[in-house]
Each structure stands twice: as structure tokens, then as C-alpha cells.
Coordinates of C-alpha atoms and ligand atoms in Angstrom, one line a residue:
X1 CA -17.0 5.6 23.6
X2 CA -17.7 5.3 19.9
X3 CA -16.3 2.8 17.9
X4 CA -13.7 3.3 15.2
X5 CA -14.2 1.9 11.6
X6 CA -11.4 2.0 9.0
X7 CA -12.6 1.4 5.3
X8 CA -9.3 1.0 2.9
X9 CA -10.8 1.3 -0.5
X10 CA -7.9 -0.2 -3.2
X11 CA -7.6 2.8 -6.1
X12 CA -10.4 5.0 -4.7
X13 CA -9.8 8.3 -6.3
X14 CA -11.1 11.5 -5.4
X15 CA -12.5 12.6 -9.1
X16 CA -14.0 9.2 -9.5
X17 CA -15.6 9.1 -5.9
X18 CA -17.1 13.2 -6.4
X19 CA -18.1 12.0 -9.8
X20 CA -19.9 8.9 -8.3
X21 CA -21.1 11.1 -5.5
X22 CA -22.6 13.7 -8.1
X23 CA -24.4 11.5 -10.2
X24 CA -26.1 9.9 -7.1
X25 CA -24.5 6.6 -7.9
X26 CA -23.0 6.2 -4.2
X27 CA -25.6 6.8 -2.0
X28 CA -23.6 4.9 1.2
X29 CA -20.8 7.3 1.0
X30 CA -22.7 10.0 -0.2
X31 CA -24.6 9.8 3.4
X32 CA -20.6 9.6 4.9
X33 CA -19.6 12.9 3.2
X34 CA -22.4 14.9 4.2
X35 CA -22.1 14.4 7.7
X36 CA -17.9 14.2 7.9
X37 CA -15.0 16.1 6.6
X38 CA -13.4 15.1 3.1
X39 CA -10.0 15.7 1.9
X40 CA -9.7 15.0 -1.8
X41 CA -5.7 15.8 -1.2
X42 CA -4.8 13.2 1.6
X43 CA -0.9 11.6 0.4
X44 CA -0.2 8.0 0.4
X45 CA 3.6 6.6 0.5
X46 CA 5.9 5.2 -1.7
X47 CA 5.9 3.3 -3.8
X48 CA 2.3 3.7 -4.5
X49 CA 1.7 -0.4 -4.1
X50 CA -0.5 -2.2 -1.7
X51 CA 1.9 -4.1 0.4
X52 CA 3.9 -0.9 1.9
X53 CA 1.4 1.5 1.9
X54 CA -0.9 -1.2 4.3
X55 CA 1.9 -1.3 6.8
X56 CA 2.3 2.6 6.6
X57 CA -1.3 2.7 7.4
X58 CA -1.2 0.3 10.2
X59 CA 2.2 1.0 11.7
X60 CA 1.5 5.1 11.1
X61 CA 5.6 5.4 9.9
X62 CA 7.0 5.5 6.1
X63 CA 8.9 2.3 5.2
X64 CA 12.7 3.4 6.0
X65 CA 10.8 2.3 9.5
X66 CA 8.5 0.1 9.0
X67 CA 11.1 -1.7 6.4
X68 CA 8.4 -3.2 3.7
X69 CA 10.4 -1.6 0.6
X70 CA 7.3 -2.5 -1.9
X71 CA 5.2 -5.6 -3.0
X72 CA 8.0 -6.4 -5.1
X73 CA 12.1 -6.3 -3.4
X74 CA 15.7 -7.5 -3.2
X75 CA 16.4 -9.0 0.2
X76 CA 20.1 -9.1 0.0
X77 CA 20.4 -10.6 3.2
X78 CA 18.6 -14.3 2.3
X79 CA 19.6 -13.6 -1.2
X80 CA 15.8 -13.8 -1.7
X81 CA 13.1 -12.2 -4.1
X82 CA 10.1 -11.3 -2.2
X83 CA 6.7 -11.0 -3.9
X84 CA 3.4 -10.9 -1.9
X85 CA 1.9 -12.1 -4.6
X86 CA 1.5 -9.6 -7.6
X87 CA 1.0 -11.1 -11.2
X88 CA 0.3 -14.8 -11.9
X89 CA 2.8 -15.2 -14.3
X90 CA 5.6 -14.3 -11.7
X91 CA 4.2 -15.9 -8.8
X92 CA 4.2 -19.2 -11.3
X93 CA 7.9 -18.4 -11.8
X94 CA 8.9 -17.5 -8.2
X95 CA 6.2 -20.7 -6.6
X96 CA 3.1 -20.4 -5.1
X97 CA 4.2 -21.4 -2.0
X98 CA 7.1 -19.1 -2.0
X99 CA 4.6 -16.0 -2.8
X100 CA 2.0 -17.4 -0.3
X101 CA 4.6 -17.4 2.4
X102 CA 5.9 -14.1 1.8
X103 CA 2.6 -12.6 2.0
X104 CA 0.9 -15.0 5.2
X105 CA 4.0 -15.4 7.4
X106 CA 7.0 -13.4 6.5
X107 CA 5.6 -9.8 6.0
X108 CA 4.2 -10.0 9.2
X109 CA 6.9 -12.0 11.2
X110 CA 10.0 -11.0 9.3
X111 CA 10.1 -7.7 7.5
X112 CA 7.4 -5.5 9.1
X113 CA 10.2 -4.0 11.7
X114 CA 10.0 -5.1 15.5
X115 CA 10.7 -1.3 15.9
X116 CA 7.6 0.1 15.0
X117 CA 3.9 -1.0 16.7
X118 CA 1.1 -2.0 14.6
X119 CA -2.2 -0.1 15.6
X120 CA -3.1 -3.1 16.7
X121 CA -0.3 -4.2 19.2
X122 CA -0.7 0.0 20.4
X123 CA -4.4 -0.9 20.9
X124 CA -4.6 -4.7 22.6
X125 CA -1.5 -2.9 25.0
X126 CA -4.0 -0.3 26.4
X127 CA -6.6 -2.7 27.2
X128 CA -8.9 -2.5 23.9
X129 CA -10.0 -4.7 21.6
X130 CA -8.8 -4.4 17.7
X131 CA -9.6 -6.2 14.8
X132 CA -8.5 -7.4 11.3
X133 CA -10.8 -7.8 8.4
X134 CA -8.8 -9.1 5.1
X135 CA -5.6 -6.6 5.5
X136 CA -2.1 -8.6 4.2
X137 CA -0.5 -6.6 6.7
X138 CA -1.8 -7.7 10.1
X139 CA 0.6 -8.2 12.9
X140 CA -1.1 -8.6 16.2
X141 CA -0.3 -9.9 19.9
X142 CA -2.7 -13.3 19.1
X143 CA -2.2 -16.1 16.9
X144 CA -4.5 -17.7 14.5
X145 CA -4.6 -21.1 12.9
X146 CA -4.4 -21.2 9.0
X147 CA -6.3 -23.2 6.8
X148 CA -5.3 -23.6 3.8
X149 CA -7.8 -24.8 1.2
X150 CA -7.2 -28.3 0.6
X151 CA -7.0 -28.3 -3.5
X152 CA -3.7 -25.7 -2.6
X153 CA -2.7 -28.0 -0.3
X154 CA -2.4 -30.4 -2.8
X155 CA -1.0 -28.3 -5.5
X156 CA 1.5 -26.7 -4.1
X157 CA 2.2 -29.2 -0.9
X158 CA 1.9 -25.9 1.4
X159 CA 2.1 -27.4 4.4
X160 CA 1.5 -24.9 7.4
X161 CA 2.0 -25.4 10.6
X162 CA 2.8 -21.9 11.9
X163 CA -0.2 -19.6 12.5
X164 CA -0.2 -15.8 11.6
X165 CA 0.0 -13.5 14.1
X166 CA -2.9 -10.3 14.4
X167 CA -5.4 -8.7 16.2
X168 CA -8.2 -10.5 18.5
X169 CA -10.6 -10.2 15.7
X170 CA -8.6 -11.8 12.5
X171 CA -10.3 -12.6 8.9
X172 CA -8.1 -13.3 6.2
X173 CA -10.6 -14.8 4.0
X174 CA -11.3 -18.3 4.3
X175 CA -7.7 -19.2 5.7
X176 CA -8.3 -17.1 8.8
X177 CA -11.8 -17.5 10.0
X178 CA -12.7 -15.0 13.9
X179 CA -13.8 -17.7 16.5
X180 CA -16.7 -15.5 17.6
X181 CA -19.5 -15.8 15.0
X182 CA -21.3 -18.7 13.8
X183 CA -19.9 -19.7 10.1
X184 CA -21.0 -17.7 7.5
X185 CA -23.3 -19.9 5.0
X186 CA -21.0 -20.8 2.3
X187 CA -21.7 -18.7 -1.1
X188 CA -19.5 -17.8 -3.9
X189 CA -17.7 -14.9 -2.2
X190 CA -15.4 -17.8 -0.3
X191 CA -14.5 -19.8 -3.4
X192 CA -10.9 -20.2 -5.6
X193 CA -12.8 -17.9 -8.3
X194 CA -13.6 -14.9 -5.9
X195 CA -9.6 -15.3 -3.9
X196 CA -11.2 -17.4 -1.4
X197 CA -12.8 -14.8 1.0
X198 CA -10.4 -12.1 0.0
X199 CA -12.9 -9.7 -1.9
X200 CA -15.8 -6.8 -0.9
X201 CA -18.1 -9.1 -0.6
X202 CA -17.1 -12.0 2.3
X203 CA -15.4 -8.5 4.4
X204 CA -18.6 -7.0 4.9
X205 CA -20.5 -10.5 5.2
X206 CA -17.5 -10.4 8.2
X207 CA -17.7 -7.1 9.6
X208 CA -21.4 -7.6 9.9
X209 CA -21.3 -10.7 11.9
X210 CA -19.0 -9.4 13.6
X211 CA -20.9 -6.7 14.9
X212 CA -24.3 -8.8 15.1
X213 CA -22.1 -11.4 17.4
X214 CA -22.6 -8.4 19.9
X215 CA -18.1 -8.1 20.5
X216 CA -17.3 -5.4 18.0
X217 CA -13.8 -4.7 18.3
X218 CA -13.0 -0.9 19.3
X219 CA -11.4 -0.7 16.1
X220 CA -11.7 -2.7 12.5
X221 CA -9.5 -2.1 9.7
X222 CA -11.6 -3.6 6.6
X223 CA -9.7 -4.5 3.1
X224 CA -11.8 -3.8 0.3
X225 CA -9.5 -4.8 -3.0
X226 CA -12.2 -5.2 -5.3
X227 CA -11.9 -1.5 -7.3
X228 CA -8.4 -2.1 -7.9
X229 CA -8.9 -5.2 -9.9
X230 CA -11.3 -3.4 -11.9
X231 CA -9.6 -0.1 -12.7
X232 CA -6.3 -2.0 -13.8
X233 CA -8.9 -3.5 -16.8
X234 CA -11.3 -0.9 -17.4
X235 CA -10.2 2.6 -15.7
X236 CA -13.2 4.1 -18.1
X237 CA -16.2 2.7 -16.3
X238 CA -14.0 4.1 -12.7
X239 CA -17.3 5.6 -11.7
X240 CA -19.6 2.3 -12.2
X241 CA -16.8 0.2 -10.2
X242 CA -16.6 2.7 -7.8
X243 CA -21.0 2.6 -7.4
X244 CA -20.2 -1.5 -6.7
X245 CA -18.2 -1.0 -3.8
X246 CA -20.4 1.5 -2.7
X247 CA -23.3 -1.1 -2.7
X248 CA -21.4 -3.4 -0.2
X249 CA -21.2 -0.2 2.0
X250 CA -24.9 0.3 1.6
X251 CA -25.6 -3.7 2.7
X252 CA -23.4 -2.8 6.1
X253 CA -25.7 0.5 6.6
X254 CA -28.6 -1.3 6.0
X255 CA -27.6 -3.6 8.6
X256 CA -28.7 -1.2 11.5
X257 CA -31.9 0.1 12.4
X258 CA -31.3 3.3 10.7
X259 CA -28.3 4.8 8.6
X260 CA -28.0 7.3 11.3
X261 CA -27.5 5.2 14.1
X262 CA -23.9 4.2 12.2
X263 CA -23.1 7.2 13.0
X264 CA -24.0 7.4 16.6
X265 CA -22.1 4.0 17.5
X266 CA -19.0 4.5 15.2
X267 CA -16.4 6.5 13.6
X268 CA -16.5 5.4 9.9
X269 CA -13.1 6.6 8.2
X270 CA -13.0 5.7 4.3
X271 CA -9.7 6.0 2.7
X272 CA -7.5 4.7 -0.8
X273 CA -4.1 3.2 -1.0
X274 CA -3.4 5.1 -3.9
X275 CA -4.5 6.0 -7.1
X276 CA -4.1 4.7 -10.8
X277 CA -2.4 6.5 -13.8
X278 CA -3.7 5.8 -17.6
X279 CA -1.4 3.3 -19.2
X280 CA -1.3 4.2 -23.6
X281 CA -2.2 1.5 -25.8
X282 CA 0.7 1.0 -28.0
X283 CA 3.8 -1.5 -26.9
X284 CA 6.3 1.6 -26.2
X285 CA 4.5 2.8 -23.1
X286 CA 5.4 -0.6 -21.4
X287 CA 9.4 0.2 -20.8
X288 CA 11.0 -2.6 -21.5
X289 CA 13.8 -2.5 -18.8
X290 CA 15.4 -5.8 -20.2
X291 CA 15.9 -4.8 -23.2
X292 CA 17.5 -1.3 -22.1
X293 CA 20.0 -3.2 -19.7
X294 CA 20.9 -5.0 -22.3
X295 CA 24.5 -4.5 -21.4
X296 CA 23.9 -6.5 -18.1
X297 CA 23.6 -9.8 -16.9
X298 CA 19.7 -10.0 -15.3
X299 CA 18.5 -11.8 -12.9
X300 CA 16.1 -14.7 -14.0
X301 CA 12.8 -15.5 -11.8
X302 CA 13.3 -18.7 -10.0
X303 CA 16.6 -19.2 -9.7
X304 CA 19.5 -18.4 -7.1
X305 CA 20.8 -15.2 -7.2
X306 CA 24.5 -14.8 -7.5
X307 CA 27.7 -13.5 -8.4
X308 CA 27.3 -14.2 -12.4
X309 CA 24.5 -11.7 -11.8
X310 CA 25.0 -7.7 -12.2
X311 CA 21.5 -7.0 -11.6
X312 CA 18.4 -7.9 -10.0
X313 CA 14.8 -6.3 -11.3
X314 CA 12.0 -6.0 -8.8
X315 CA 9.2 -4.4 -11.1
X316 CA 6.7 -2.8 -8.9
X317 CA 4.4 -1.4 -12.0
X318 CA 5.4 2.0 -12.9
X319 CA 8.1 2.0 -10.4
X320 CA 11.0 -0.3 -10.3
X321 CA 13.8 -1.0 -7.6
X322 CA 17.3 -2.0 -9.4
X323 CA 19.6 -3.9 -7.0
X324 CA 23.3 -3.7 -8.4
X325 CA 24.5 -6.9 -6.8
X326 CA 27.9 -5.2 -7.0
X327 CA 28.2 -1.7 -5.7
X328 CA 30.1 -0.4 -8.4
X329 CA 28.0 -1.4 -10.9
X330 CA 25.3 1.3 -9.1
X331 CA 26.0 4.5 -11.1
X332 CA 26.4 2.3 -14.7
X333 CA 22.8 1.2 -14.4
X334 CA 21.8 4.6 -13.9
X335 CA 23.5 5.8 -16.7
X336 CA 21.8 2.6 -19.1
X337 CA 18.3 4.1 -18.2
X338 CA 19.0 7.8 -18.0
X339 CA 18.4 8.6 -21.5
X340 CA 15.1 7.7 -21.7
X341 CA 12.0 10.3 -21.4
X342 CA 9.8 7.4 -20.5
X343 CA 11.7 7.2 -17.3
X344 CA 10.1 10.0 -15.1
X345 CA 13.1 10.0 -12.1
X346 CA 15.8 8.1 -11.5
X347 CA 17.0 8.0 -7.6
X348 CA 19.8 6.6 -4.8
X349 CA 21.3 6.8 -1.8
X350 CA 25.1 8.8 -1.4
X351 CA 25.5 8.3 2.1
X352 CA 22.8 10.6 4.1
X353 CA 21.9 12.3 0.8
X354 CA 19.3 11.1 -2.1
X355 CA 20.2 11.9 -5.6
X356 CA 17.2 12.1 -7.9
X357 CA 17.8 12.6 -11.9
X358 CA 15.2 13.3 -14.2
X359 CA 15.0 10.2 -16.8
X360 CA 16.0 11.6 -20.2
X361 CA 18.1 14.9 -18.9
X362 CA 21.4 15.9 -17.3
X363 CA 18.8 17.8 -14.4
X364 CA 19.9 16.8 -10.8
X365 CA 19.2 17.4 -7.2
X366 CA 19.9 15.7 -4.0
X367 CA 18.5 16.1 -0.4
X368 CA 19.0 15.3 3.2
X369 CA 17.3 15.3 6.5
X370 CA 17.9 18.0 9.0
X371 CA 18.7 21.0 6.5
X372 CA 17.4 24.4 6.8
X373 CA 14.3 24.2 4.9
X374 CA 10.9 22.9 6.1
X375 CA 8.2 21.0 4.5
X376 CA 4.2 21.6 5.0
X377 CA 4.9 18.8 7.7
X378 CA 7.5 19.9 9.9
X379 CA 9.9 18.2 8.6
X380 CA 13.7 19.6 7.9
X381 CA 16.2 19.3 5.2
X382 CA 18.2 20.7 3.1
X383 CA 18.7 20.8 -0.7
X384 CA 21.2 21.4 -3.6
X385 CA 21.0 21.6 -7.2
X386 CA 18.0 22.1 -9.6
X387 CA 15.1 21.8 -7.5
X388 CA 13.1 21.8 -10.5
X389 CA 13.8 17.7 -10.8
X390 CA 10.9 16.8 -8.2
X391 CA 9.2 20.5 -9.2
X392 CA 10.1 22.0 -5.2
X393 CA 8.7 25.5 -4.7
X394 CA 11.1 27.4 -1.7
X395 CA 9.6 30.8 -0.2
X396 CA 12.5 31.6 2.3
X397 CA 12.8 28.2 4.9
X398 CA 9.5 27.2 3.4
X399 CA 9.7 24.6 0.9
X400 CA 6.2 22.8 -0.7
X401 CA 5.8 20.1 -3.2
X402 CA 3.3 19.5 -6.4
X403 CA 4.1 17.1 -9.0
X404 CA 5.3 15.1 -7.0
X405 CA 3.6 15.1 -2.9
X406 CA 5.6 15.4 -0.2
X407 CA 8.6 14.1 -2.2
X408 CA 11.4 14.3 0.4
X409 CA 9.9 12.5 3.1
X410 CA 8.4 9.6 0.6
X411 CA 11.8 8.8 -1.8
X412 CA 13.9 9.1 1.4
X413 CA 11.4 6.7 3.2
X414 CA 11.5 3.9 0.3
X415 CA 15.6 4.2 -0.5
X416 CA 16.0 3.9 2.9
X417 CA 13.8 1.3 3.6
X418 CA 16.9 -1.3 2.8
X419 CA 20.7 -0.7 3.6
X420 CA 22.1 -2.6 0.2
X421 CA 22.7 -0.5 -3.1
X422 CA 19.6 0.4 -4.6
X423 CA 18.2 2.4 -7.6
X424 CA 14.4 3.4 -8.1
X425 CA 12.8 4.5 -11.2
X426 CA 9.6 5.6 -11.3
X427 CA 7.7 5.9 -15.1
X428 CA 6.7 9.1 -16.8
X429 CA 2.7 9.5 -17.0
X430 CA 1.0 6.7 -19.4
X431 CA 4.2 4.6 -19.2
X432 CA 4.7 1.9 -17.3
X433 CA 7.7 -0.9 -16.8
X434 CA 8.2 -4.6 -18.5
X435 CA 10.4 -7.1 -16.8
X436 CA 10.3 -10.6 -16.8
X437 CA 6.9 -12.0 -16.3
X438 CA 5.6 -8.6 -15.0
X439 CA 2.2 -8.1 -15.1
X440 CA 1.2 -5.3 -17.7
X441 CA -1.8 -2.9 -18.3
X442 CA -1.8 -1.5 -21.8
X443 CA -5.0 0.4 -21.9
X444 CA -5.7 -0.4 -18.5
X445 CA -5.1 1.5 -15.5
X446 CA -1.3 1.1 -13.6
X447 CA 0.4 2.3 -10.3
X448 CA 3.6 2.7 -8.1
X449 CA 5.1 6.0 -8.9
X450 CA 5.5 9.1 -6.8
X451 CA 3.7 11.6 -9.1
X452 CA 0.7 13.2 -7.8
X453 CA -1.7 11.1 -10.0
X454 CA -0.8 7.5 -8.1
X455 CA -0.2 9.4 -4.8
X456 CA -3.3 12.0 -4.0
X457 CA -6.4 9.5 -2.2
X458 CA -9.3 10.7 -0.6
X459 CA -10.4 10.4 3.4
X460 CA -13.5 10.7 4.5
X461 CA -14.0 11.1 8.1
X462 CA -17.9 10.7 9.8
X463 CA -18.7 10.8 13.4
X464 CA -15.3 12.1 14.7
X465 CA -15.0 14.3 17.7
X466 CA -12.4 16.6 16.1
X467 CA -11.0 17.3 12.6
X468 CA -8.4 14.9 10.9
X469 CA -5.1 17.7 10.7
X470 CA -4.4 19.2 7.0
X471 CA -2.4 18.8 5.0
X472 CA -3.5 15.1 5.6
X473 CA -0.7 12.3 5.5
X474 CA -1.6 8.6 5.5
X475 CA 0.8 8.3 8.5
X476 CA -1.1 10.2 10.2
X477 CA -4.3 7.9 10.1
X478 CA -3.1 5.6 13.2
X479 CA -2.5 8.4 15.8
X480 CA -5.8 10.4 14.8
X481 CA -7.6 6.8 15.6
X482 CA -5.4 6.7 18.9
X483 CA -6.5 10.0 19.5
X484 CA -10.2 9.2 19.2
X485 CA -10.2 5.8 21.2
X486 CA -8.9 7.6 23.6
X487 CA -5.1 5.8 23.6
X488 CA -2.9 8.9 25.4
X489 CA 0.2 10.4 23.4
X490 CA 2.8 8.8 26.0
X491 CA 1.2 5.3 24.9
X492 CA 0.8 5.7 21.2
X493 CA 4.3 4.5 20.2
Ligands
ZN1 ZN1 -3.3 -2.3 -8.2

């Protein structure tokens, strides 16, 4: 049986990556997409951010399952901010060690639900072998010792003692090291400059000891973050950033005998997270959200939340959750930022039902699961009010989505990731949100919302035995690599 190799590519978009492909800037995935099936339409969760969309990807559910809201949430339960680690200045104001732990220990342990099975735990349960390669979102039946670098250590006095749970074959950059190969030679890809291990380079210097050491695992899922830095600086020169990664691809093809051979001893699936908007230049298309809730008490990073509060802010770039800490203060904060065109949709929970408004209008619609409509995917629900709010086409029971990809299934899953009161926005295109110690990207290239420009990645499929199903889903990535390692229906879940 062939191997399966998953490729997430951070950002990859499907204009930059034909564009690369065209101008023969991308030989190693040029080679893929000749020989496999592309889908320039496949749709990524919400929100569009790294941290739920991994676990969607690994866990094959949207996150009212899986129950990772974002990289940025409210746990009203601990009374806790959780932040697995986006933006310097707020991971200074929240604590390293805070962040770090979010992201090593409790996304894994804690909030990715014991409900759902990773691909991992589906895999290891049916006798194969499955492996890790720089993904946050890991969880695994093994454990692996941490080591921290010893200049955090000191710094932040991050003293771990619990070890991470993941596959057989775990690499989490330099802190998680596979017992199987012999060290890698030091080089700069494992310093504090290069996010010690966690970049293109050290994943493929991994993945191809790992397949030298002669105990591929049937399955790799490898983390390739490096585009995404990139394309939040300079989103012009997509195509040149894209033709780097592409070069890291071409070292792990060069690695065999021949480029065909790849082929013949593995399925090689390449696939995005999500995509990046254009952020304008001027200081109106960052929405400054404390400055509109003016009328509230916030939140400050850093310190307790409670009852003095009305409001907690967890900015997730051109989305935002809003946690009323009070319930009645819910449909107030919506009101403080409806009148604004720079806010794209404004959405919550009313019991089953989801009530999106469109930011600057009195337009509304709600939905529900298990209505008399259908969407490309099956799925049923039913609708009232102007459907023109998330741009819904209905022929008959048929309903289909735009602007905004597979809408329904997607706000539902992220309002009803979390049982607390809860408002999203999302940002109008070329806009995206301020809060406290947010990072920002004027100029630069943003992401998070549920329009079709963050949402729409590419998969690339090579060496499969069948076609990957259309319309494709990123939830549907886990069972089609089931499917091909042979894992049967009854034990996929
Ligand atoms: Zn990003």
C-alpha cells in the first residue's frame, strides 16, 4: 500500500500557485499537478485562522465539534483568554508561558474535544503507523518529552514537566525531536531567529530523515508556515514566496532516485489553510473596535476578567469574537458596531437559530439545522428573512452559496463552537480589526473572515487511487486519506 503525504501550505492561494505554475517558477508542484487532480475551489472553515482550521483538518469535523473556536477566544469557563500565540505584542501582554502553554499542552489536552478522533488516534487504532511533522494541532495515543530551549527556560521560568501527546512519529521543531533518526546537524533552521525548528526548512530536513531512517509512517501531516509570514508583509511578491516553498518541495523530490518514484511509493496531497485578503494602507481600514465600544467597559490584556467588565475582545484579524460577559449586554454590542460599512456581518446564536446582520444595514437573516433546504453538501436547514445577507441562491430545496462558501455549515460551526454568549464580526474586504495589542497589516496581507477571498484554497491530489469528491470541503481531507490507507467506514470515526 502506498503511502499518504499531507502538505499544509499556510496562505497558499489558488491564483498565486497557477500564476507560479505558469511562469515555471514551481517546478515541484508543477510535476504534482500534472499527474493529480486540482481543485482551485476546495473551502476551509471558520474563522479562516490557523489554529481551528488545523484541528478541522486533522479531526475532519467543523469546530462546534472539534470545539477550537479560533486562535484567539473567551473561555468562560476558566475565565481565561486563550491565544496560541498570534502577535508579539499580545503574547508579551498575556505571558509567554501562558501562550506557549495554550498552544503545547492545552489545545491538545484540553480544548480539542475528546469527542472527535484525530486522524491520528483513527490511524494508530487500526494498526498503522501516523506521523506529525510541525502541526500545533497534534493529539496522538503516544507521548513525547518537551525540551524547551534553555534561554526560554530562563526567561520565562517555563518549567515543563508534562509531555505532549501525538502520533508515533512527532516533530515539533526543536522542542519535540522523533527518536528514530540520527540528529539532524545543527544549522540555522533550528535557532530562536528561524522559531526554533518551526519553519519549511527543518520539516522537510525532518520528513526526509524520516523516510531515509527506512520507518515512514503510513501517513505524515507536514506544517509548512513559512508563505504566511511572508504574504502578511509583502502579498505583491505572492508568486516569488510561493516559488520558495516550492524549492523546499523540490529538495524532498530530489531526495529519491527519481521524481517519479514519489509518486509510486506515496500519495502526495498539497493543501492551504486559507487564503489572505489585501489590507488598504490608510489607518481607517484597521477598525478600531475600542474606540467604537467606547460605551463599554473592555477587557484589558493581562488581567482577571470580571464583573467590572462588559466585554471581552478576542481579535482574530479580520474576524473578531465579542464575549458579552453579561447576557443582556449581547444585542447592545451589536447594535455599537452595526452601523459601520467596514463591518462585513455581524452574527449570534438565538437558541438553535443564527442571526447574521449585514455591518452598516438593517438587512437580516437567520438559519437553522434541519430545515427544508439543502446545501451542495447534503446538509439541511431552513432559512428566514433576506437571504441576500450571506448572498444565498435557492432553486426550489436547492440552496448554494458565493460570497461567502458554504456559509451555513461554517458560522453555525464557529458560534457553536462555545455555549457562552457570543458575537462574531467578520471585516468588509481591505478592512481589518484593531484591539488591544493586535497585530495589524496595513498594506500587508490579513485573514479570518468568511468571505470567499480568505476561505477558497487549493488541493492538489497525486498518486491517488480515486478522485477526492467535488465540491471539495477541508473536512473531508481525513476520511478521503482513511479511504486510501485502506481504514474501513465502520472504523473511521
Ligand atoms: Zn496568517
Amino acid at each position: 500500500m502506498k503511502k499518504v503525504l499531507l502538505f499544509l501550505i499556510d496562505s497558499m492561494m489558488s491564483d498565486v500557485l497557477e500564476r507560479c505554475v505558469a511562469m515555471g517558477k514551481a517546478p515541484g508542484l508543477q510535476f504534482f499537478m500534472e499527474r493529480g487532480q486540482y481543485i482551485s475551489d476546495c473551502v476551509t472553515v471558520f474563522p479562516t485562522m490557523t489554529a481551528s482550521v488545523d484541528c478541522s483538518l486533522i479531526t475532519g469535523v467543523y469546530p462546534d465539534q472539534h470545539k477550537v473556536p479560533g486562535l484567539v477566544w473567551y473561555d468562560p469557563e476558566t475565565n481565561e483568554m486563550i491565544n496560541y500565540i498570534n502577535g508579539t505584542a499580545s503574547v508579551g501582554k498575556l505571558g509567554f508561558e501562558h501562550c506557549a502553554k495554550n498552544v503545547l499542552f492545552d489545545l491538545n489536552e484540553r480544548h480539542l474535544s475528546r469527542d472527535v478522533k484525530t486522524i491520528h488516534e483513527v490511524l494508530e487504532e487500526n494498526g498503522l503507523v501516523s506521523g506529525s511533522i510541525n502541526v500545533i494541532a497534534h493529539r496522538g495515543h503516544k507521548r513525547h518529552k518537551v525540551h524547551m530551549p534553555p534561554v526560554l527556560d530562563a526567561v520565562t521560568r517555563f518549567n515543563l514537566r508534562e509531555k505532549a501527546s501525538g502520533p508515533t512519529i512527532m516533530s515539533l521543531g526543536t522542542l519535540v525531536r522523533p527518536a528514530l533518526f540520527r540528529p539532524i546537524v545543527w544549522n540555522w533552521a533550528q535557532s530562536a531567529a528561524k522559531g526554533y525548528g518551526i519553519n519549511d526548512t527543518y520539516a522537510i530536513d525532518v520528513l526526509i530523515e524520516v523516510i531515509n531512517s527506512g520507518q515512514q509512517p503510513d501517513f505524515t501531516l507536514i506544517y509548512l508556515p513559512e508563505n504566511d509570514h511572508k504574504l502578511h508583509v509583502s502579498p505583491h511578491e505572492a508568486v516569488e514566496h510561493l516559488a520558495e516553498v516550492d524549492e523546499q518541495l523540490v529538495r524532498f523530490l530530489d531526495s529519491y532516485s527519481s521524481w517519479e518514484q514519489v509518486l509510486e511509493r506515496n500519495v502526495c496531497i498539497f493543501i492551504s489553510d486559507h487564503g489572505q485578503t489585501l489590507i488598504g494602507e490608510s489607518d481607517e481600514h484597521n477598525i478600531d473596535l475600542e474606540a467604537m465600544l467606547a460605551g463599554f467597559s473592555i477587557h484589558r490584556l493581562g488581567t482577571d476578567v470580571t464583573d467590572e467588565y462588559d466585554v471581552v475582545i478576542c481579535n482574530n484579524e479580520r474576524m473578531t469574537y465579542l464575549y458579552p460577559l453579561k447576557e443582556e449586554n449581547l444585542l447592545p454590542l451589536s447594535a455599537a458596531v452595526s452601523q459601520d460599512p467596514r463591518i462585513d456581518l455581524i452574527a449570534w446564536r438565538e437558541g438553535e437559530r443564527v442571526v447574521v446582520r449585514r455591518g452598516g444595514s438593517d438587512r437580516f437573516l437567520q438559519f437553522w439545522k434541519g430545515g427544508p433546504l439543502r446545501d451542495p453538501y447534503g446538509n439541511e436547514w431552513g432559512m428566514e428573512g433576506d437571504s441576500g445577507v450571506l448572498e444565498v441562491e435557492q432553486e426550489g430545496r436547492d440552496i448554494c452559496f458565493g460570497t461567502y462558501p458554504d456559509a451555513f455549515s461554517r458560522l453555525y460551526g464557529s458560534l457553536f463552537s462555545q455555549r457562552g454568549p457570543v458575537l462574531v464580526l467578520t471585516a468588509a474586504e481591505g478592512f481589518e480589526f484593531l484591539s488591544e495589542a493586535s497585530p495589524t497589516h496595513l498594506g500587508g496581507g490579513s485573514h479570518g473572515s468568511l468571505h470567499k477571498q480568505d476561505s477558497l484554497i487549493p488541493l492538489l491530489v497525486a498518486g491517488a487511487s480515486r478522485p477526492f469528491p467535488v465540491p471539495a470541503r477541508l473536512v473531508d481531507v481525513k476520511d478521503f486519506i482513511l479511504q486510501e490507507l485502506g481504514v474501513a467506514v465502520r472504523d473511521r470515526r
